[in-house]
Amino acid sequence: MDEAKNKTNQAVTPGPALTRREWLLSLGSAVVLSGFRGVPEEAAQEAHASLILPPGLYRPSLDHLTDALSSDGPFVSAQPGARTEYVRPRSGPFVPQAFAPNEYAVVRRLVEIILGEDLKNSSAKPAVGAPASIYDEVAGWIDLVVSSAPAVRKLARNLPADQRSLAVAYFGNEEPVLQVETFEPERICRDGLAWLGEESRRRFAKGFLDVDASSQTELVQAISDARADRSTTHGGTRLFDFLKEETVRGFYTSRQGLKELDYKGNSFYGQSPSCGLPASDPE
């Protein structure tokens, strides 16, 4: 603690630029020394504001930090001077960027089937400007993943050689890097939705959204992990694999999913919280 106090006190006096590690340590000490009660004390904020940062690193305001952490709603009001892109309430209906309206309706229905119908019984009411349901929120996430994929691939392919080597070393092999460079979810969705529509018309003489719920479930089971022959792959199975992964990711990073997990992150603690299990004697 004494060392942390010294670091913060020294930060008030102009000096050489801090390293990233020193800056992060000083941010933590400023919060701890303030006895964090929701809003850091003025002295800690002044010390934090006087830090000299390395090139390319900007300083988050503790005002912004405490405002975000104290908010229970889906939206955080942007503080003056904030450089963070906050999620904004929608002023109109959601407009998908990666899918045509009829395609997006199919994706949303598939999300509904994957997550399960029971989530429709949630008593939680959406905030004004927020997605109408968790199904809409997750479908919107999938649209974002697909629409941003071309730009992500381009950036990955244009990484300088030294940065690409660093990424390979971080993952331990080249496969994850190649995955980012070559993954085309837009093609997977295009081919998969086409397969689903054709198969629905072949079986039921109707499009996917025009058949009843039991027929939709039958079609999804034919491409899911529960299908009879797991060795068979085609556009439909690849679509299901992609949607399943992103549906799970989208749900468990949403407020509702984090609440279901009883996630305790994104919070400041005066001391490390326990896991709730009784302490065991060291052997």
mmCIF file of C-alpha atoms in Angstrom:
data_model
loop_
_atom_site.group_PDB
_atom_site.id
_atom_site.type_symbol
_atom_site.label_atom_id
_atom_site.label_comp_id
_atom_site.label_asym_id
_atom_site.label_seq_id
_atom_site.Cartn_x
_atom_site.Cartn_y
_atom_site.Cartn_z
ATOM 1 C CA MET A 1 0.000 0.000 0.000
ATOM 2 C CA ASP A 2 2.890 2.393 0.821
ATOM 3 C CA GLU A 3 4.379 1.715 -2.581
ATOM 4 C CA ALA A 4 1.016 2.447 -4.211
ATOM 5 C CA LYS A 5 0.774 5.762 -2.297
ATOM 6 C CA ASN A 6 4.255 6.744 -3.431
ATOM 7 C CA LYS A 7 3.395 5.984 -7.047
ATOM 8 C CA THR A 8 0.285 8.161 -6.872
ATOM 9 C CA ASN A 9 2.048 11.026 -5.093
ATOM 10 C CA GLN A 10 4.880 10.990 -7.615
ATOM 11 C CA ALA A 11 2.362 11.095 -10.445
ATOM 12 C CA VAL A 12 1.296 14.630 -9.454
ATOM 13 C CA THR A 13 4.761 15.952 -10.246
ATOM 14 C CA PRO A 14 5.431 16.198 -14.011
ATOM 15 C CA GLY A 15 8.113 13.780 -15.089
ATOM 16 C CA PRO A 16 9.007 11.274 -17.757
ATOM 17 C CA ALA A 17 6.200 9.429 -19.529
ATOM 18 C CA LEU A 18 4.904 6.382 -17.705
ATOM 19 C CA THR A 19 5.069 2.918 -19.135
ATOM 20 C CA ARG A 20 1.751 1.188 -19.798
ATOM 21 C CA ARG A 21 2.265 -1.076 -16.793
ATOM 22 C CA GLU A 22 3.018 1.860 -14.484
ATOM 23 C CA TRP A 23 -0.003 3.720 -15.790
ATOM 24 C CA LEU A 24 -2.328 0.784 -15.132
ATOM 25 C CA LEU A 25 -0.871 0.349 -11.656
ATOM 26 C CA SER A 26 -1.389 4.022 -10.892
ATOM 27 C CA LEU A 27 -5.008 3.867 -12.061
ATOM 28 C CA GLY A 28 -5.614 0.960 -9.695
ATOM 29 C CA SER A 29 -3.900 2.710 -6.796
ATOM 30 C CA ALA A 30 -5.912 5.873 -7.365
ATOM 31 C CA VAL A 31 -9.114 3.878 -7.022
ATOM 32 C CA VAL A 32 -7.915 1.954 -3.956
ATOM 33 C CA LEU A 33 -6.564 5.045 -2.181
ATOM 34 C CA SER A 34 -9.859 6.821 -2.692
ATOM 35 C CA GLY A 35 -11.615 4.073 -0.702
ATOM 36 C CA PHE A 36 -13.856 3.761 -3.752
ATOM 37 C CA ARG A 37 -17.484 4.438 -2.782
ATOM 38 C CA GLY A 38 -18.882 4.933 -6.258
ATOM 39 C CA VAL A 39 -17.097 8.217 -7.012
ATOM 40 C CA PRO A 40 -13.305 8.542 -6.464
ATOM 41 C CA GLU A 41 -12.155 11.361 -4.204
ATOM 42 C CA GLU A 42 -11.084 14.628 -5.810
ATOM 43 C CA ALA A 43 -7.412 14.185 -4.903
ATOM 44 C CA ALA A 44 -7.275 10.800 -6.593
ATOM 45 C CA GLN A 45 -8.947 12.204 -9.700
ATOM 46 C CA GLU A 46 -6.447 15.070 -9.874
ATOM 47 C CA ALA A 47 -3.541 12.648 -9.533
ATOM 48 C CA HIS A 48 -5.017 10.453 -12.237
ATOM 49 C CA ALA A 49 -5.555 13.400 -14.598
ATOM 50 C CA SER A 50 -1.917 14.561 -14.324
ATOM 51 C CA LEU A 51 -0.370 11.304 -15.562
ATOM 52 C CA ILE A 52 1.725 11.480 -18.724
ATOM 53 C CA LEU A 53 0.795 8.604 -21.004
ATOM 54 C CA PRO A 54 2.852 6.754 -23.623
ATOM 55 C CA PRO A 55 2.119 7.613 -27.275
ATOM 56 C CA GLY A 56 -1.049 5.988 -28.577
ATOM 57 C CA LEU A 57 -2.635 5.522 -25.139
ATOM 58 C CA TYR A 58 -5.400 7.827 -23.951
ATOM 59 C CA ARG A 59 -6.647 8.120 -20.416
ATOM 60 C CA PRO A 60 -10.194 7.061 -19.431
ATOM 61 C CA SER A 61 -11.792 9.504 -17.055
ATOM 62 C CA LEU A 62 -12.665 8.113 -13.644
ATOM 63 C CA ASP A 63 -15.929 10.043 -13.993
ATOM 64 C CA HIS A 64 -16.766 7.967 -17.072
ATOM 65 C CA LEU A 65 -15.656 4.806 -15.299
ATOM 66 C CA THR A 66 -17.820 5.301 -12.221
ATOM 67 C CA ASP A 67 -20.784 6.419 -14.324
ATOM 68 C CA ALA A 68 -20.618 3.210 -16.367
ATOM 69 C CA LEU A 69 -20.161 0.966 -13.337
ATOM 70 C CA SER A 70 -23.048 2.530 -11.424
ATOM 71 C CA SER A 71 -25.526 2.167 -14.297
ATOM 72 C CA ASP A 72 -28.064 -0.659 -14.106
ATOM 73 C CA GLY A 73 -29.645 0.105 -17.467
ATOM 74 C CA PRO A 74 -28.526 -0.975 -20.942
ATOM 75 C CA PHE A 75 -27.329 2.516 -21.869
ATOM 76 C CA VAL A 76 -24.692 4.775 -20.341
ATOM 77 C CA SER A 77 -24.887 8.529 -20.851
ATOM 78 C CA ALA A 78 -21.714 9.739 -22.563
ATOM 79 C CA GLN A 79 -19.771 12.209 -20.440
ATOM 80 C CA PRO A 80 -18.364 15.368 -22.078
ATOM 81 C CA GLY A 81 -15.045 14.597 -23.751
ATOM 82 C CA ALA A 82 -15.567 10.824 -23.745
ATOM 83 C CA ARG A 83 -13.719 9.003 -26.534
ATOM 84 C CA THR A 84 -15.560 5.733 -25.976
ATOM 85 C CA GLU A 85 -18.277 4.696 -28.437
ATOM 86 C CA TYR A 86 -21.270 4.081 -26.193
ATOM 87 C CA VAL A 87 -24.265 2.026 -27.286
ATOM 88 C CA ARG A 88 -27.048 4.434 -28.196
ATOM 89 C CA PRO A 89 -30.806 3.892 -27.896
ATOM 90 C CA ARG A 90 -32.419 3.144 -31.232
ATOM 91 C CA SER A 91 -34.600 5.872 -32.665
ATOM 92 C CA GLY A 92 -36.336 3.475 -35.059
ATOM 93 C CA PRO A 93 -36.629 -0.193 -36.007
ATOM 94 C CA PHE A 94 -33.448 -2.223 -36.370
ATOM 95 C CA VAL A 95 -32.102 -2.308 -39.934
ATOM 96 C CA PRO A 96 -29.849 -5.317 -40.621
ATOM 97 C CA GLN A 97 -26.629 -4.604 -42.485
ATOM 98 C CA ALA A 98 -25.698 -8.127 -43.587
ATOM 99 C CA PHE A 99 -29.081 -9.643 -44.413
ATOM 100 C CA ALA A 100 -32.116 -8.812 -46.496
ATOM 101 C CA PRO A 101 -35.247 -8.363 -44.339
ATOM 102 C CA ASN A 102 -36.590 -11.825 -45.209
ATOM 103 C CA GLU A 103 -33.188 -13.437 -44.475
ATOM 104 C CA TYR A 104 -32.917 -11.629 -41.154
ATOM 105 C CA ALA A 105 -36.363 -12.886 -40.150
ATOM 106 C CA VAL A 106 -35.157 -16.460 -40.724
ATOM 107 C CA VAL A 107 -31.967 -15.838 -38.715
ATOM 108 C CA ARG A 108 -34.007 -14.413 -35.842
ATOM 109 C CA ARG A 109 -36.345 -17.418 -35.862
ATOM 110 C CA LEU A 110 -33.366 -19.791 -35.835
ATOM 111 C CA VAL A 111 -31.945 -17.905 -32.836
ATOM 112 C CA GLU A 112 -35.310 -18.343 -31.122
ATOM 113 C CA ILE A 113 -35.240 -22.106 -31.713
ATOM 114 C CA ILE A 114 -31.615 -22.468 -30.581
ATOM 115 C CA LEU A 115 -32.089 -20.450 -27.381
ATOM 116 C CA GLY A 116 -35.442 -22.060 -26.590
ATOM 117 C CA GLU A 117 -38.985 -20.808 -26.350
ATOM 118 C CA ASP A 118 -38.888 -20.483 -22.551
ATOM 119 C CA LEU A 119 -37.044 -17.156 -22.754
ATOM 120 C CA LYS A 120 -40.245 -15.661 -24.141
ATOM 121 C CA ASN A 121 -41.669 -15.920 -20.622
ATOM 122 C CA SER A 122 -39.109 -13.499 -19.178
ATOM 123 C CA SER A 123 -40.757 -10.775 -17.110
ATOM 124 C CA ALA A 124 -37.988 -8.282 -17.897
ATOM 125 C CA LYS A 125 -39.189 -5.363 -19.999
ATOM 126 C CA PRO A 126 -36.749 -3.768 -22.460
ATOM 127 C CA ALA A 127 -35.654 -0.185 -21.975
ATOM 128 C CA VAL A 128 -36.784 2.415 -24.493
ATOM 129 C CA GLY A 129 -34.549 2.157 -27.545
ATOM 130 C CA ALA A 130 -33.252 -1.311 -26.612
ATOM 131 C CA PRO A 131 -33.917 -4.551 -28.545
ATOM 132 C CA ALA A 132 -37.435 -5.846 -27.946
ATOM 133 C CA SER A 133 -36.246 -9.239 -26.674
ATOM 134 C CA ILE A 134 -33.110 -11.300 -26.107
ATOM 135 C CA TYR A 135 -33.806 -12.959 -29.468
ATOM 136 C CA ASP A 136 -33.625 -9.580 -31.202
ATOM 137 C CA GLU A 137 -30.456 -8.688 -29.311
ATOM 138 C CA VAL A 138 -28.678 -11.910 -30.283
ATOM 139 C CA ALA A 139 -29.873 -11.719 -33.897
ATOM 140 C CA GLY A 140 -28.519 -8.169 -34.024
ATOM 141 C CA TRP A 141 -25.181 -9.449 -32.725
ATOM 142 C CA ILE A 142 -25.054 -12.059 -35.505
ATOM 143 C CA ASP A 143 -25.815 -9.365 -38.089
ATOM 144 C CA LEU A 144 -22.901 -7.334 -36.711
ATOM 145 C CA VAL A 145 -20.514 -10.306 -36.888
ATOM 146 C CA VAL A 146 -21.456 -11.049 -40.488
ATOM 147 C CA SER A 147 -21.479 -7.439 -41.705
ATOM 148 C CA SER A 148 -18.071 -6.667 -40.190
ATOM 149 C CA ALA A 149 -16.400 -9.871 -41.432
ATOM 150 C CA PRO A 150 -14.991 -8.468 -44.727
ATOM 151 C CA ALA A 151 -13.269 -5.589 -42.929
ATOM 152 C CA VAL A 152 -11.926 -7.945 -40.245
ATOM 153 C CA ARG A 153 -10.451 -10.251 -42.898
ATOM 154 C CA LYS A 154 -8.869 -7.340 -44.726
ATOM 155 C CA LEU A 155 -7.235 -6.030 -41.561
ATOM 156 C CA ALA A 156 -6.001 -9.506 -40.625
ATOM 157 C CA ARG A 157 -4.497 -10.105 -44.066
ATOM 158 C CA ASN A 158 -2.733 -6.739 -44.004
ATOM 159 C CA LEU A 159 -1.048 -7.197 -40.631
ATOM 160 C CA PRO A 160 2.684 -6.413 -40.762
ATOM 161 C CA ALA A 161 4.802 -9.566 -40.740
ATOM 162 C CA ASP A 162 6.141 -8.936 -37.234
ATOM 163 C CA GLN A 163 2.640 -8.434 -35.792
ATOM 164 C CA ARG A 164 1.368 -11.558 -37.528
ATOM 165 C CA SER A 165 4.296 -13.537 -36.103
ATOM 166 C CA LEU A 166 3.421 -12.183 -32.666
ATOM 167 C CA ALA A 167 -0.204 -13.326 -33.097
ATOM 168 C CA VAL A 168 0.930 -16.813 -34.127
ATOM 169 C CA ALA A 169 3.234 -16.975 -31.099
ATOM 170 C CA TYR A 170 0.400 -15.833 -28.822
ATOM 171 C CA PHE A 171 -1.942 -18.612 -30.010
ATOM 172 C CA GLY A 172 0.834 -21.194 -30.187
ATOM 173 C CA ASN A 173 0.120 -22.098 -33.807
ATOM 174 C CA GLU A 174 -0.980 -20.508 -37.066
ATOM 175 C CA GLU A 175 -4.470 -22.008 -37.287
ATOM 176 C CA PRO A 176 -6.369 -19.313 -35.304
ATOM 177 C CA VAL A 177 -4.668 -16.579 -37.338
ATOM 178 C CA LEU A 178 -5.546 -18.285 -40.620
ATOM 179 C CA GLN A 179 -9.122 -18.637 -39.361
ATOM 180 C CA VAL A 180 -9.446 -14.865 -38.937
ATOM 181 C CA GLU A 181 -7.834 -14.251 -42.335
ATOM 182 C CA THR A 182 -10.106 -16.645 -44.232
ATOM 183 C CA PHE A 183 -13.368 -17.005 -42.274
ATOM 184 C CA GLU A 184 -16.362 -15.942 -44.405
ATOM 185 C CA PRO A 185 -19.553 -16.034 -42.319
ATOM 186 C CA GLU A 186 -21.414 -14.121 -45.011
ATOM 187 C CA ARG A 187 -20.867 -17.013 -47.450
ATOM 188 C CA ILE A 188 -21.850 -19.562 -44.788
ATOM 189 C CA CYS A 189 -25.093 -17.686 -44.121
ATOM 190 C CA ARG A 190 -25.888 -17.145 -47.788
ATOM 191 C CA ASP A 191 -25.399 -20.810 -48.697
ATOM 192 C CA GLY A 192 -27.050 -22.080 -45.520
ATOM 193 C CA LEU A 193 -30.169 -19.938 -45.826
ATOM 194 C CA ALA A 194 -30.520 -21.014 -49.458
ATOM 195 C CA TRP A 195 -30.269 -24.677 -48.416
ATOM 196 C CA LEU A 196 -32.818 -24.202 -45.640
ATOM 197 C CA GLY A 197 -35.317 -22.565 -47.984
ATOM 198 C CA GLU A 198 -34.933 -25.267 -50.621
ATOM 199 C CA GLU A 199 -35.208 -28.090 -48.076
ATOM 200 C CA SER A 200 -38.309 -26.541 -46.526
ATOM 201 C CA ARG A 201 -39.982 -26.309 -49.932
ATOM 202 C CA ARG A 202 -38.925 -29.874 -50.779
ATOM 203 C CA ARG A 203 -40.405 -31.290 -47.554
ATOM 204 C CA PHE A 204 -43.400 -29.058 -46.987
ATOM 205 C CA ALA A 205 -43.894 -27.097 -50.241
ATOM 206 C CA LYS A 206 -43.507 -23.879 -48.228
ATOM 207 C CA GLY A 207 -40.736 -21.530 -47.163
ATOM 208 C CA PHE A 208 -39.184 -21.911 -43.703
ATOM 209 C CA LEU A 209 -41.139 -19.077 -42.101
ATOM 210 C CA ASP A 210 -44.409 -20.302 -43.613
ATOM 211 C CA VAL A 211 -44.391 -23.767 -42.028
ATOM 212 C CA ASP A 212 -45.552 -24.477 -38.476
ATOM 213 C CA ALA A 213 -43.246 -24.585 -35.456
ATOM 214 C CA SER A 214 -42.946 -28.377 -35.385
ATOM 215 C CA SER A 215 -41.873 -28.444 -39.042
ATOM 216 C CA GLN A 216 -39.318 -25.705 -38.378
ATOM 217 C CA THR A 217 -37.932 -27.727 -35.480
ATOM 218 C CA GLU A 218 -37.732 -30.802 -37.712
ATOM 219 C CA LEU A 219 -35.676 -28.863 -40.256
ATOM 220 C CA VAL A 220 -33.343 -27.517 -37.578
ATOM 221 C CA GLN A 221 -32.852 -30.982 -36.081
ATOM 222 C CA ALA A 222 -31.837 -32.238 -39.535
ATOM 223 C CA ILE A 223 -28.834 -29.868 -39.509
ATOM 224 C CA SER A 224 -28.114 -29.771 -35.769
ATOM 225 C CA ASP A 225 -25.697 -31.799 -33.663
ATOM 226 C CA ALA A 226 -28.576 -34.233 -33.099
ATOM 227 C CA ARG A 227 -28.826 -35.200 -36.796
ATOM 228 C CA ALA A 228 -28.642 -38.900 -37.625
ATOM 229 C CA ASP A 229 -25.418 -38.751 -39.650
ATOM 230 C CA ARG A 230 -22.902 -36.341 -38.129
ATOM 231 C CA SER A 231 -20.425 -37.069 -40.927
ATOM 232 C CA THR A 232 -22.707 -35.382 -43.470
ATOM 233 C CA THR A 233 -21.948 -31.689 -43.925
ATOM 234 C CA HIS A 234 -23.454 -29.152 -46.304
ATOM 235 C CA GLY A 235 -24.607 -25.552 -46.354
ATOM 236 C CA GLY A 236 -27.317 -26.193 -43.775
ATOM 237 C CA THR A 237 -25.039 -27.866 -41.220
ATOM 238 C CA ARG A 238 -22.403 -25.161 -41.601
ATOM 239 C CA LEU A 239 -25.080 -22.515 -41.049
ATOM 240 C CA PHE A 240 -26.262 -24.233 -37.867
ATOM 241 C CA ASP A 241 -22.705 -24.570 -36.515
ATOM 242 C CA PHE A 242 -22.052 -20.861 -37.082
ATOM 243 C CA LEU A 243 -25.378 -19.708 -35.658
ATOM 244 C CA LYS A 244 -25.101 -21.966 -32.621
ATOM 245 C CA GLU A 245 -21.660 -20.596 -31.732
ATOM 246 C CA GLU A 246 -22.625 -16.952 -32.204
ATOM 247 C CA THR A 247 -25.991 -17.391 -30.487
ATOM 248 C CA VAL A 248 -24.292 -18.764 -27.377
ATOM 249 C CA ARG A 249 -21.661 -16.011 -27.534
ATOM 250 C CA GLY A 250 -24.271 -13.304 -28.034
ATOM 251 C CA PHE A 251 -26.519 -14.557 -25.233
ATOM 252 C CA TYR A 252 -23.838 -15.025 -22.584
ATOM 253 C CA THR A 253 -22.346 -11.596 -23.223
ATOM 254 C CA SER A 254 -25.764 -9.934 -22.934
ATOM 255 C CA ARG A 255 -27.079 -8.548 -19.654
ATOM 256 C CA GLN A 256 -29.583 -11.388 -19.392
ATOM 257 C CA GLY A 257 -26.932 -14.027 -20.051
ATOM 258 C CA LEU A 258 -24.457 -12.515 -17.585
ATOM 259 C CA LYS A 259 -27.214 -12.420 -14.973
ATOM 260 C CA GLU A 260 -27.932 -16.107 -15.585
ATOM 261 C CA LEU A 261 -24.220 -16.835 -15.066
ATOM 262 C CA ASP A 262 -24.246 -14.669 -11.913
ATOM 263 C CA TYR A 263 -21.233 -12.875 -13.390
ATOM 264 C CA LYS A 264 -19.405 -10.729 -10.826
ATOM 265 C CA GLY A 265 -17.016 -8.891 -13.137
ATOM 266 C CA ASN A 266 -17.012 -5.235 -14.220
ATOM 267 C CA SER A 267 -16.977 -4.147 -10.570
ATOM 268 C CA PHE A 268 -14.535 -2.663 -8.094
ATOM 269 C CA TYR A 269 -14.059 -4.548 -4.832
ATOM 270 C CA GLY A 270 -12.326 -3.334 -1.689
ATOM 271 C CA GLN A 271 -11.080 -6.887 -1.292
ATOM 272 C CA SER A 272 -11.224 -9.962 -3.478
ATOM 273 C CA PRO A 273 -14.670 -11.610 -3.140
ATOM 274 C CA SER A 274 -14.712 -15.214 -2.016
ATOM 275 C CA CYS A 275 -16.132 -18.072 -4.050
ATOM 276 C CA GLY A 276 -18.580 -18.947 -1.254
ATOM 277 C CA LEU A 277 -16.930 -22.273 -0.478
ATOM 278 C CA PRO A 278 -15.486 -22.988 2.983
ATOM 279 C CA ALA A 279 -11.760 -22.416 3.267
ATOM 280 C CA SER A 280 -9.678 -25.584 3.389
ATOM 281 C CA ASP A 281 -6.653 -26.053 5.606
ATOM 282 C CA PRO A 282 -3.345 -25.977 3.702
ATOM 283 C CA GLU A 283 -1.686 -29.353 3.593
#
